Amino acid sequence: MSQVSGSANNTKRQSTFFTRFKKNYIGWIFILLSVLGIGLFYFYPMVQAFLLSLKSGMGANLEYVGFDNYARLFGDPTFITSLTNTFIYLLVQVPVMIILALFFSVLLNDPKLKFRGFFRTAIFLPAVTSLVAYAVIFKYLFGNDGLVNELLLGMNLIDTPLNWLSDPFLAKITIIIAITWRWTGYNMIFYLSALQNVDKSMYEAARIDGASSIQQFFFITIPMLKPIILFTSIVSTIGTLQLFDEVMNITNGGPGNSTLSISMYIYNLSFEYTPDFGYAATVSYVIVILVVILSFIQFRVAGDRD
Amino acid sequence: MPGTHLVENLKNLFATVDIGTALMNSFIIAIITTFLTLLIGSLAGYGFEIYRTKGKDMVFNILLLSMMIPFAAIMIPLYRFFGQVSSVSPLIGIDTLAAAILPTIITAFFIFFFRQNTKMFAKELVEAGRIDGLSELGIFFRIYLPTMKTTYAAAAIIAFMNSWNNYLWPLVVLQSPENQTIPLLISNLGAGYTPDYGVIMTAIVIATLPTAIVFFLMQRHFVAGMMGSVKG
């Protein structure tokens, strides 16, 4: 009897070992293609880009130059301009957009508001449009004889048409307005769904304690949404650091590089000017380093006080 | 008068650019990309969640890191890579639709998306499938896939839109006019010195229609798809 049960136990142990092994092994098959694909199309190119950044030369004639390319960055006025521009976009556009998105989401979360569904869709709709298509439309809207100037002239706010696209300052503003139009609704959707999970009784308690709606916003809504605000700021920061489509199609980097973004400079270095892939790869590593540093800072700033 | 020039604009549009070919290219790229993205992404998301081990969790976290990699940083090596592929097999090298598709089908976002959604899939169904004698892949295709239809719908919308609107990589890798996609065509039209607004706006409307239709028909799935990345 004991022998029988012993052998049964043995088979059972063997079979669990076998199924566990089989489970593990089959699991790897499921993920194999993804691991290979991401390795081949993301991590391998990252290594290649780093090796490229140590080389310099025109087209296919590349020779090893060590860290010369990195030193070259500091003396390259076009790079400095593109870096500054990208930081201006980042520092102005991301906060403006996040505040706007928060504002809209709180308004739309009010159950007393009529046509909520309509407004939600209308504000979200820009996020569905193609980047190139909306950029081309913005280019015409902000042209000298474009709708924006017509409206401003019609309302007597200006006497002569503003040079939205040919003035260095206004061109940057145009880009910032465009990105904000495109992405505010997208961020708002995240806040709206997070707001659904905020306990309504907190607001009631606050109201009983005499908190104004502005106080409720700063002391309940903002702290409750902190994780999602962090998430959207990181995503927006990474997105803005890679800004390309809008600049390319609205201003083409001009006037005189005043709207040039880092990504567009990399594109120009590789495909518009005489190609210098090594130096272009060096500039692209600046974006990588910035993404890592800025994400880390945002995590520390927002994550620590939990 | 609005509306009276539509036919004229359409005529001019078809006369100036080959929008038919561009539409066809964009459709081919977007449909193949969507199909492969969903298949490979859901296999991996399912694999990571159902066959969870410490080793796989580590691999998963490494894959997630790829979401931080800016496309501009890998664009040049990818371009050179497909240049080398060209000399071996011109069918998937530079200036082919295959080269426009390949680097875009496997993304950590969709693996993450499917893994998050698999958390809500009843694992008892996997056991039930095993008892019924289904193979592990059989369980995936016959049980998991049909029960996760809404997840697939949401993912399909996002994948299709991303592919349909993708600009930078096609701009780099597709050079000849017969391989042009819709965003490339619109960008070229917009860059002209004497723009014909009517023609450009007509092209933009045609380019936006597919995504607009998808959006209005499947708004609920659409928002669910956008949110998929932060759920759970």
Coordinates of C-alpha atoms in Angstrom, one line a residue:
Chain A
M1 CA 0.0 0.0 0.0
S2 CA 2.7 2.5 1.0
Q3 CA 4.7 1.4 -2.0
V4 CA 1.7 2.2 -4.3
S5 CA 1.1 5.6 -2.9
G6 CA 4.9 6.3 -2.9
S7 CA 5.1 5.5 -6.6
A8 CA 2.0 7.6 -7.3
N9 CA 3.6 10.5 -5.4
N10 CA 6.7 10.0 -7.5
T11 CA 4.8 10.2 -10.8
K12 CA 2.9 13.2 -9.5
R13 CA 6.2 15.0 -8.6
Q14 CA 7.6 14.1 -12.0
S15 CA 4.6 15.3 -13.8
T16 CA 4.5 18.7 -11.9
F17 CA 8.2 19.1 -12.7
F18 CA 7.5 18.3 -16.3
T19 CA 4.5 20.7 -16.6
R20 CA 6.4 23.4 -14.9
F21 CA 9.3 22.9 -17.2
K22 CA 7.0 22.7 -20.2
K23 CA 5.1 25.8 -19.0
N24 CA 8.2 27.8 -18.7
Y25 CA 9.6 26.7 -22.0
I26 CA 6.4 27.3 -23.9
G27 CA 6.1 30.7 -22.3
W28 CA 9.4 31.7 -23.8
I29 CA 8.1 30.7 -27.3
F30 CA 5.2 33.1 -26.9
I31 CA 7.5 36.0 -26.2
L32 CA 10.4 35.0 -28.4
L33 CA 9.4 37.1 -31.5
S34 CA 9.0 40.2 -29.3
V35 CA 12.3 39.8 -27.6
L36 CA 14.1 39.3 -30.9
G37 CA 12.2 42.2 -32.6
I38 CA 12.9 44.7 -29.8
G39 CA 16.5 43.6 -29.6
L40 CA 17.0 44.0 -33.3
F41 CA 15.0 47.2 -33.9
Y42 CA 15.6 49.1 -30.6
F43 CA 18.6 47.9 -28.5
Y44 CA 20.9 46.9 -31.3
P45 CA 20.5 50.2 -33.1
M46 CA 21.1 52.0 -29.8
V47 CA 24.5 50.2 -29.6
Q48 CA 25.1 51.0 -33.2
A49 CA 24.2 54.6 -32.7
F50 CA 26.7 54.9 -29.9
L51 CA 29.5 53.3 -32.0
L52 CA 28.6 55.6 -34.8
S53 CA 28.8 58.6 -32.5
L54 CA 32.5 57.8 -32.1
K55 CA 33.1 58.1 -35.8
S56 CA 33.0 61.0 -38.3
G57 CA 33.1 61.5 -42.0
M58 CA 30.9 62.1 -45.0
G59 CA 28.5 59.4 -46.2
A60 CA 30.0 55.9 -45.9
N61 CA 33.6 57.0 -45.3
L62 CA 33.6 57.0 -41.5
E63 CA 36.7 56.9 -39.3
Y64 CA 37.1 56.5 -35.6
V65 CA 37.5 59.9 -33.8
G66 CA 36.8 58.9 -30.2
F67 CA 34.8 61.5 -28.3
D68 CA 35.6 64.4 -30.7
N69 CA 32.0 64.5 -31.8
Y70 CA 30.8 65.1 -28.3
A71 CA 33.4 67.9 -27.9
R72 CA 32.1 69.4 -31.2
L73 CA 28.6 69.7 -29.8
F74 CA 29.7 72.5 -27.5
G75 CA 31.0 74.6 -30.3
D76 CA 28.1 74.0 -32.7
P77 CA 25.8 77.0 -32.8
T78 CA 23.1 75.2 -34.7
F79 CA 23.1 72.4 -32.1
I80 CA 22.9 75.0 -29.2
T81 CA 20.0 76.7 -31.0
S82 CA 18.1 73.5 -31.5
L83 CA 18.7 72.5 -27.9
T84 CA 17.5 75.9 -26.6
N85 CA 14.4 75.8 -28.8
T86 CA 13.5 72.3 -27.6
F87 CA 13.9 73.5 -24.0
I88 CA 11.7 76.5 -24.7
Y89 CA 9.0 74.2 -26.1
L90 CA 9.4 71.9 -23.2
L91 CA 9.3 74.5 -20.4
V92 CA 6.4 76.6 -21.9
Q93 CA 4.3 74.0 -23.7
V94 CA 4.2 71.0 -21.3
P95 CA 3.1 73.0 -18.2
V96 CA 0.5 75.1 -20.2
M97 CA -0.9 72.0 -21.8
I98 CA -1.1 70.1 -18.5
I99 CA -2.8 73.0 -16.7
L100 CA -5.3 73.4 -19.6
A101 CA -6.0 69.6 -19.6
L102 CA -6.6 69.6 -15.8
F103 CA -8.9 72.6 -16.2
F104 CA -11.0 71.0 -18.9
S105 CA -11.2 67.7 -17.1
V106 CA -12.4 69.3 -13.9
L107 CA -15.0 71.3 -15.9
L108 CA -16.2 68.2 -17.8
N109 CA -16.3 66.1 -14.6
D110 CA -19.1 68.3 -13.2
P111 CA -22.3 66.3 -13.6
K112 CA -24.4 69.5 -13.8
L113 CA -22.7 70.5 -17.1
K114 CA -24.9 69.9 -20.2
F115 CA -23.6 68.3 -23.4
R116 CA -20.7 66.8 -21.5
G117 CA -20.2 64.0 -24.1
F118 CA -20.2 66.5 -26.9
F119 CA -17.5 68.8 -25.3
R120 CA -15.4 65.8 -24.3
T121 CA -15.4 64.5 -27.9
A122 CA -14.7 68.0 -29.3
I123 CA -11.7 68.6 -27.1
F124 CA -10.4 65.1 -27.7
L125 CA -10.9 65.1 -31.4
P126 CA -7.6 66.9 -32.3
A127 CA -5.7 63.9 -30.9
V128 CA -7.1 61.7 -33.7
T129 CA -5.8 63.9 -36.5
S130 CA -2.6 63.1 -38.4
L131 CA 0.3 65.2 -37.2
V132 CA 1.3 66.1 -40.8
A133 CA -2.3 67.0 -41.8
Y134 CA -2.9 69.3 -38.9
A135 CA 0.6 70.9 -39.2
V136 CA -0.1 71.8 -42.8
I137 CA -3.4 73.3 -41.8
F138 CA -1.8 75.3 -39.0
K139 CA 0.8 76.6 -41.5
Y140 CA -2.1 78.1 -43.6
L141 CA -4.1 79.3 -40.5
F142 CA -1.0 81.3 -39.3
G143 CA 0.1 82.5 -42.8
N144 CA 0.2 86.2 -43.6
D145 CA -3.2 86.1 -45.2
G146 CA -4.4 83.2 -43.0
L147 CA -7.5 82.9 -40.9
V148 CA -5.8 83.9 -37.6
N149 CA -4.6 87.3 -39.0
E150 CA -8.0 87.9 -40.7
L151 CA -9.7 87.3 -37.4
L152 CA -7.3 89.5 -35.4
L153 CA -7.6 92.3 -38.1
G154 CA -11.4 91.9 -38.1
M155 CA -11.6 92.3 -34.4
N156 CA -9.3 95.4 -34.7
L157 CA -6.8 93.8 -32.3
I158 CA -3.9 94.4 -34.8
D159 CA -3.5 97.0 -37.6
T160 CA -1.1 95.0 -39.8
P161 CA -1.0 91.2 -40.3
L162 CA 1.4 89.5 -37.8
N163 CA 4.3 87.6 -39.3
W164 CA 3.5 84.4 -37.4
L165 CA 5.8 82.2 -39.5
S166 CA 8.6 84.6 -40.4
D167 CA 9.2 86.2 -37.0
P168 CA 11.5 84.1 -34.8
F169 CA 9.5 84.7 -31.6
L170 CA 6.0 84.4 -33.2
A171 CA 7.1 81.3 -35.1
K172 CA 7.9 79.6 -31.8
I173 CA 4.6 80.7 -30.4
T174 CA 2.8 79.2 -33.4
I175 CA 4.6 75.8 -32.8
I176 CA 3.6 75.9 -29.1
I177 CA 0.0 76.8 -30.0
A178 CA -0.1 74.0 -32.5
I179 CA 1.2 71.3 -30.2
T180 CA -1.1 72.4 -27.4
W181 CA -4.1 72.2 -29.7
R182 CA -3.1 68.7 -30.7
W183 CA -2.3 67.1 -27.3
T184 CA -4.4 68.9 -24.6
G185 CA -7.5 66.6 -25.3
Y186 CA -5.3 63.5 -25.2
N187 CA -4.0 64.4 -21.7
M188 CA -7.5 65.4 -20.6
I189 CA -8.8 61.9 -21.2
F190 CA -6.3 60.5 -18.7
Y191 CA -7.3 63.0 -16.1
L192 CA -11.0 62.5 -16.7
S193 CA -10.8 58.8 -16.2
A194 CA -8.7 59.3 -13.1
L195 CA -11.3 61.8 -11.7
Q196 CA -13.9 59.1 -11.9
N197 CA -12.0 57.1 -9.3
V198 CA -11.8 60.0 -6.8
D199 CA -14.1 59.4 -3.9
K200 CA -16.9 62.0 -4.1
S201 CA -17.3 62.0 -0.3
M202 CA -14.0 63.8 0.0
Y203 CA -15.4 66.8 -1.8
E204 CA -18.5 66.7 0.3
A205 CA -16.5 66.6 3.5
A206 CA -14.4 69.5 2.2
R207 CA -17.5 71.5 1.3
I208 CA -18.9 71.0 4.8
D209 CA -15.6 72.2 6.3
G210 CA -16.0 75.3 4.1
A211 CA -13.4 74.7 1.5
S212 CA -13.8 76.8 -1.7
S213 CA -13.8 75.0 -5.1
I214 CA -10.3 76.4 -5.7
Q215 CA -9.1 75.0 -2.4
Q216 CA -10.8 71.7 -3.3
F217 CA -8.9 71.7 -6.6
F218 CA -5.5 72.3 -5.1
F219 CA -5.9 70.1 -1.9
I220 CA -8.0 67.2 -3.3
T221 CA -8.0 67.0 -7.0
I222 CA -4.3 67.7 -7.6
P223 CA -3.0 65.3 -4.9
M224 CA -5.3 62.6 -6.0
L225 CA -4.3 62.9 -9.6
K226 CA -0.6 63.1 -8.8
P227 CA 0.4 59.7 -10.3
I228 CA -1.4 60.4 -13.5
I229 CA 0.0 63.9 -13.8
L230 CA 3.4 62.5 -13.4
F231 CA 2.7 59.9 -16.1
T232 CA 1.4 62.4 -18.5
S233 CA 4.3 64.9 -17.9
I234 CA 6.9 62.2 -18.6
V235 CA 5.1 61.1 -21.7
S236 CA 4.8 64.7 -22.9
T237 CA 8.4 65.5 -22.1
I238 CA 9.6 62.5 -24.1
G239 CA 7.3 63.5 -26.9
T240 CA 8.4 67.1 -27.0
L241 CA 12.1 66.1 -26.9
Q242 CA 11.4 64.2 -30.1
L243 CA 9.3 67.0 -31.7
F244 CA 9.7 66.7 -35.5
D245 CA 6.5 66.5 -37.6
E246 CA 5.1 69.9 -36.6
V247 CA 8.4 71.9 -37.0
M248 CA 9.1 70.2 -40.3
N249 CA 5.7 71.0 -41.8
I250 CA 4.8 74.3 -40.2
T251 CA 8.0 76.3 -40.3
N252 CA 10.6 73.9 -41.7
G253 CA 12.8 74.9 -38.8
G254 CA 12.8 78.6 -39.9
P255 CA 13.0 81.4 -39.9
G256 CA 16.8 81.0 -39.7
N257 CA 16.7 77.9 -37.4
S258 CA 14.6 79.8 -34.8
T259 CA 12.2 76.9 -34.5
L260 CA 14.6 74.0 -35.3
S261 CA 14.1 71.1 -32.9
I262 CA 16.8 68.5 -32.0
S263 CA 15.1 65.8 -33.9
M264 CA 14.9 68.0 -37.0
Y265 CA 18.6 68.9 -36.7
I266 CA 19.4 65.1 -36.6
Y267 CA 17.3 64.6 -39.7
N268 CA 19.0 67.6 -41.5
L269 CA 22.5 66.3 -40.5
S270 CA 21.7 62.9 -42.0
F271 CA 19.5 63.6 -45.0
E272 CA 19.5 67.3 -45.9
Y273 CA 23.1 68.5 -45.5
T274 CA 26.1 66.4 -46.7
P275 CA 25.4 63.3 -44.5
D276 CA 27.5 63.1 -41.4
F277 CA 25.9 60.0 -39.7
G278 CA 28.5 60.0 -36.9
Y279 CA 27.8 63.5 -35.7
A280 CA 24.1 63.0 -36.2
A281 CA 24.2 59.9 -34.0
T282 CA 26.1 62.0 -31.4
V283 CA 23.3 64.6 -31.4
S284 CA 20.7 61.8 -31.1
Y285 CA 22.5 60.6 -28.0
V286 CA 21.9 64.0 -26.4
I287 CA 18.1 63.3 -26.7
V288 CA 18.6 59.8 -25.1
I289 CA 20.6 61.4 -22.2
L290 CA 17.9 64.2 -21.8
V291 CA 15.1 61.6 -21.7
V292 CA 16.8 59.6 -19.0
I293 CA 17.7 62.7 -16.9
L294 CA 14.4 64.5 -17.2
S295 CA 12.3 61.3 -16.5
F296 CA 14.5 60.6 -13.5
I297 CA 14.1 64.2 -12.2
Q298 CA 10.3 64.1 -12.6
F299 CA 10.1 60.8 -10.8
R300 CA 12.2 62.2 -7.9
V301 CA 10.3 65.5 -7.7
A302 CA 6.8 63.9 -7.9
G303 CA 7.5 60.5 -6.4
D304 CA 9.3 61.3 -3.2
R305 CA 6.5 63.1 -1.4
D306 CA 4.0 60.2 -1.6
Chain B
M1 CA -20.1 79.1 -52.0
P2 CA -19.0 76.1 -50.0
G3 CA -19.4 72.7 -51.7
T4 CA -19.5 73.9 -55.3
H5 CA -15.8 73.3 -55.9
L6 CA -15.4 69.8 -54.5
V7 CA -15.5 68.1 -57.8
E8 CA -13.1 70.6 -59.3
N9 CA -10.7 70.2 -56.3
L10 CA -10.9 66.4 -56.6
K11 CA -10.1 66.6 -60.3
N12 CA -7.1 68.9 -59.7
L13 CA -5.9 66.7 -56.9
F14 CA -5.9 63.6 -59.0
A15 CA -4.3 65.5 -61.8
T16 CA -1.4 66.9 -59.7
V17 CA -0.5 64.0 -57.5
D18 CA -0.9 60.2 -57.5
I19 CA -3.1 60.1 -54.4
G20 CA -4.5 56.7 -55.4
T21 CA -1.1 55.1 -55.1
A22 CA -0.4 56.9 -51.8
L23 CA -3.7 55.7 -50.4
M24 CA -3.0 52.2 -51.5
N25 CA 0.5 52.2 -49.9
S26 CA -0.8 53.7 -46.7
F27 CA -3.6 51.1 -46.5
I28 CA -1.2 48.2 -47.2
I29 CA 1.3 49.4 -44.6
A30 CA -1.3 50.1 -42.0
I31 CA -3.2 46.8 -42.4
I32 CA -0.1 44.6 -42.3
T33 CA 1.3 46.6 -39.4
T34 CA -1.9 46.3 -37.4
F35 CA -2.3 42.6 -38.0
L36 CA 1.3 41.8 -37.1
T37 CA 1.4 44.2 -34.2
L38 CA -1.7 42.6 -32.6
L39 CA -0.5 39.0 -33.2
I40 CA 3.0 39.4 -31.9
G41 CA 2.1 41.9 -29.2
S42 CA -0.7 39.7 -27.8
L43 CA 1.3 36.5 -27.9
A44 CA 4.0 38.2 -25.8
G45 CA 1.5 40.0 -23.4
Y46 CA -0.2 36.6 -22.9
G47 CA 3.1 34.8 -22.5
F48 CA 4.5 37.2 -19.9
E49 CA 1.3 37.0 -17.8
I50 CA 0.2 33.4 -18.1
Y51 CA 3.6 31.8 -17.9
R52 CA 4.9 34.3 -15.4
T53 CA 8.4 33.6 -14.0
K54 CA 11.0 35.8 -12.4
G55 CA 13.2 35.5 -15.5
K56 CA 10.4 36.6 -17.8
D57 CA 9.5 39.5 -15.5
M58 CA 13.1 40.7 -15.8
V59 CA 13.0 40.4 -19.6
F60 CA 9.7 42.3 -19.6
N61 CA 11.2 45.2 -17.6
I62 CA 14.1 45.3 -20.1
L63 CA 11.7 45.4 -23.0
L64 CA 9.8 48.3 -21.3
L65 CA 12.9 50.3 -21.3
S66 CA 12.7 50.5 -25.1
M67 CA 9.7 52.8 -24.7
M68 CA 12.2 55.5 -23.5
I69 CA 14.3 55.2 -26.7
P70 CA 13.7 58.2 -28.9
F71 CA 13.1 57.3 -32.5
A72 CA 15.5 59.9 -33.7
A73 CA 18.3 58.0 -31.9
I74 CA 17.8 54.7 -33.7
M75 CA 16.7 56.2 -37.0
I76 CA 20.2 56.4 -38.6
P77 CA 21.3 52.9 -37.6
L78 CA 18.0 51.5 -38.8
Y79 CA 18.5 53.4 -42.1
R80 CA 22.0 52.0 -42.5
F81 CA 20.8 48.5 -41.5
F82 CA 18.1 48.5 -44.2
G83 CA 20.8 49.8 -46.6
Q84 CA 22.8 46.7 -45.9
V85 CA 19.7 44.5 -46.2
S86 CA 19.1 46.1 -49.6
S87 CA 22.3 44.6 -51.0
V88 CA 21.3 41.1 -49.8
S89 CA 17.6 41.2 -50.5
P90 CA 16.3 44.3 -52.3
L91 CA 12.7 43.2 -51.6
I92 CA 12.9 44.2 -47.9
G93 CA 15.7 46.9 -48.2
I94 CA 15.6 50.7 -48.4
D95 CA 12.6 52.1 -50.3
T96 CA 10.3 49.1 -49.9
L97 CA 7.0 49.0 -48.0
A98 CA 8.5 46.0 -46.0
A99 CA 11.2 48.3 -44.6
A100 CA 8.6 50.8 -43.7
I101 CA 6.7 48.1 -41.8
L102 CA 9.3 46.0 -40.1
P103 CA 10.7 48.3 -37.4
T104 CA 7.2 49.5 -36.4
I105 CA 5.4 46.2 -35.7
I106 CA 7.1 45.2 -32.4
T107 CA 6.7 47.7 -29.7
A108 CA 6.9 47.5 -25.9
F109 CA 3.7 49.6 -25.7
F110 CA 1.5 46.8 -27.2
I111 CA 3.2 44.0 -25.2
F112 CA 2.5 46.1 -22.1
F113 CA -1.1 46.8 -23.2
F114 CA -1.9 43.2 -23.8
R115 CA -0.2 42.1 -20.6
Q116 CA -2.3 44.6 -18.6
N117 CA -5.5 43.4 -20.2
T118 CA -4.6 39.7 -19.8
K119 CA -4.6 40.4 -16.0
M120 CA -8.4 40.6 -16.4
F121 CA -8.7 37.3 -18.4
A122 CA -10.0 34.4 -16.3
K123 CA -7.0 32.1 -15.9
E124 CA -9.4 29.2 -15.1
L125 CA -10.1 29.1 -18.8
V126 CA -6.5 28.2 -19.5
E127 CA -6.8 25.2 -17.1
A128 CA -10.1 24.2 -18.6
G129 CA -8.5 24.2 -22.0
R130 CA -5.7 22.0 -20.8
I131 CA -8.1 19.5 -19.4
D132 CA -10.0 19.5 -22.7
G133 CA -6.7 18.5 -24.3
L134 CA -6.0 21.8 -26.2
S135 CA -2.4 22.6 -26.9
E136 CA -1.0 25.7 -25.3
L137 CA -1.1 27.6 -28.6
G138 CA -4.6 26.1 -29.1
I139 CA -5.7 27.7 -25.8
F140 CA -4.4 31.0 -27.0
F141 CA -6.1 31.0 -30.4
R142 CA -9.3 29.2 -29.5
I143 CA -10.0 30.6 -26.0
Y144 CA -8.0 33.7 -25.3
L145 CA -8.4 35.4 -28.7
P146 CA -12.2 35.2 -28.9
T147 CA -12.8 36.3 -25.3
M148 CA -10.5 39.3 -25.7
K149 CA -12.2 40.8 -28.7
T150 CA -12.6 44.3 -27.2
T151 CA -9.0 44.4 -26.2
Y152 CA -8.0 43.5 -29.7
A153 CA -10.4 46.1 -31.1
A154 CA -8.9 48.9 -29.0
A155 CA -5.4 47.8 -29.9
A156 CA -6.3 47.6 -33.6
I157 CA -7.5 51.2 -33.6
I158 CA -4.4 52.5 -32.0
A159 CA -2.0 50.5 -34.2
F160 CA -3.9 51.4 -37.3
M161 CA -3.9 55.1 -36.5
N162 CA -0.2 55.1 -35.5
S163 CA 0.7 53.5 -38.7
W164 CA -1.6 55.6 -40.9
N165 CA -0.2 58.8 -39.5
N166 CA 3.5 57.7 -39.2
Y167 CA 5.7 60.3 -40.8
L168 CA 9.4 60.3 -39.9
W169 CA 10.4 56.7 -40.6
P170 CA 8.5 56.5 -44.0
L171 CA 10.1 59.9 -44.9
V172 CA 13.6 58.4 -44.2
V173 CA 13.1 55.0 -45.7
L174 CA 10.7 55.5 -48.7
Q175 CA 12.2 57.6 -51.4
S176 CA 10.6 56.9 -54.7
P177 CA 7.2 58.6 -55.5
E178 CA 5.5 55.2 -56.1
N179 CA 6.2 54.2 -52.5
Q180 CA 4.9 57.5 -51.1
T181 CA 2.4 57.3 -48.2
I182 CA -0.4 59.8 -47.4
P183 CA 1.5 61.9 -44.8
L184 CA 4.5 62.2 -47.2
L185 CA 2.2 63.3 -50.0
I186 CA 0.5 65.9 -47.9
S187 CA 3.8 67.2 -46.5
N188 CA 5.0 67.6 -50.1
L189 CA 1.9 69.4 -51.2
G190 CA 2.1 71.7 -48.2
A191 CA 5.8 72.5 -48.9
G192 CA 5.0 73.9 -52.4
Y193 CA 5.6 77.6 -53.1
T194 CA 2.3 78.3 -54.7
P195 CA -0.1 76.1 -52.7
D196 CA -3.5 75.3 -54.1
Y197 CA -5.5 75.4 -50.9
G198 CA -8.4 73.6 -52.4
V199 CA -6.3 70.7 -53.5
I200 CA -4.4 70.5 -50.2
M201 CA -7.5 70.6 -48.1
T202 CA -9.2 68.0 -50.2
A203 CA -6.2 65.7 -49.8
I204 CA -6.2 66.3 -46.1
V205 CA -9.9 65.4 -45.9
I206 CA -9.3 62.2 -47.8
A207 CA -6.4 61.3 -45.6
T208 CA -8.4 62.0 -42.4
L209 CA -11.5 60.2 -43.4
P210 CA -10.4 56.6 -42.5
T211 CA -9.3 57.5 -39.0
A212 CA -12.3 59.8 -38.5
I213 CA -14.7 57.0 -39.5
V214 CA -12.9 54.6 -37.2
F215 CA -13.0 57.1 -34.4
F216 CA -16.7 57.8 -34.6
L217 CA -17.7 54.2 -35.0
M218 CA -15.6 52.9 -32.2
Q219 CA -15.2 55.8 -29.8
R220 CA -15.6 53.7 -26.7
H221 CA -12.9 51.2 -27.8
F222 CA -10.8 54.1 -28.9
V223 CA -10.7 55.8 -25.5
A224 CA -10.2 52.4 -23.8
G225 CA -7.2 51.8 -26.1
M226 CA -5.7 55.1 -25.2
M227 CA -6.2 54.4 -21.5
G228 CA -4.9 50.8 -21.8
S229 CA -1.4 51.9 -20.9
V230 CA -2.4 53.0 -17.5
K231 CA -5.1 50.6 -16.5
G232 CA -4.6 48.1 -13.6

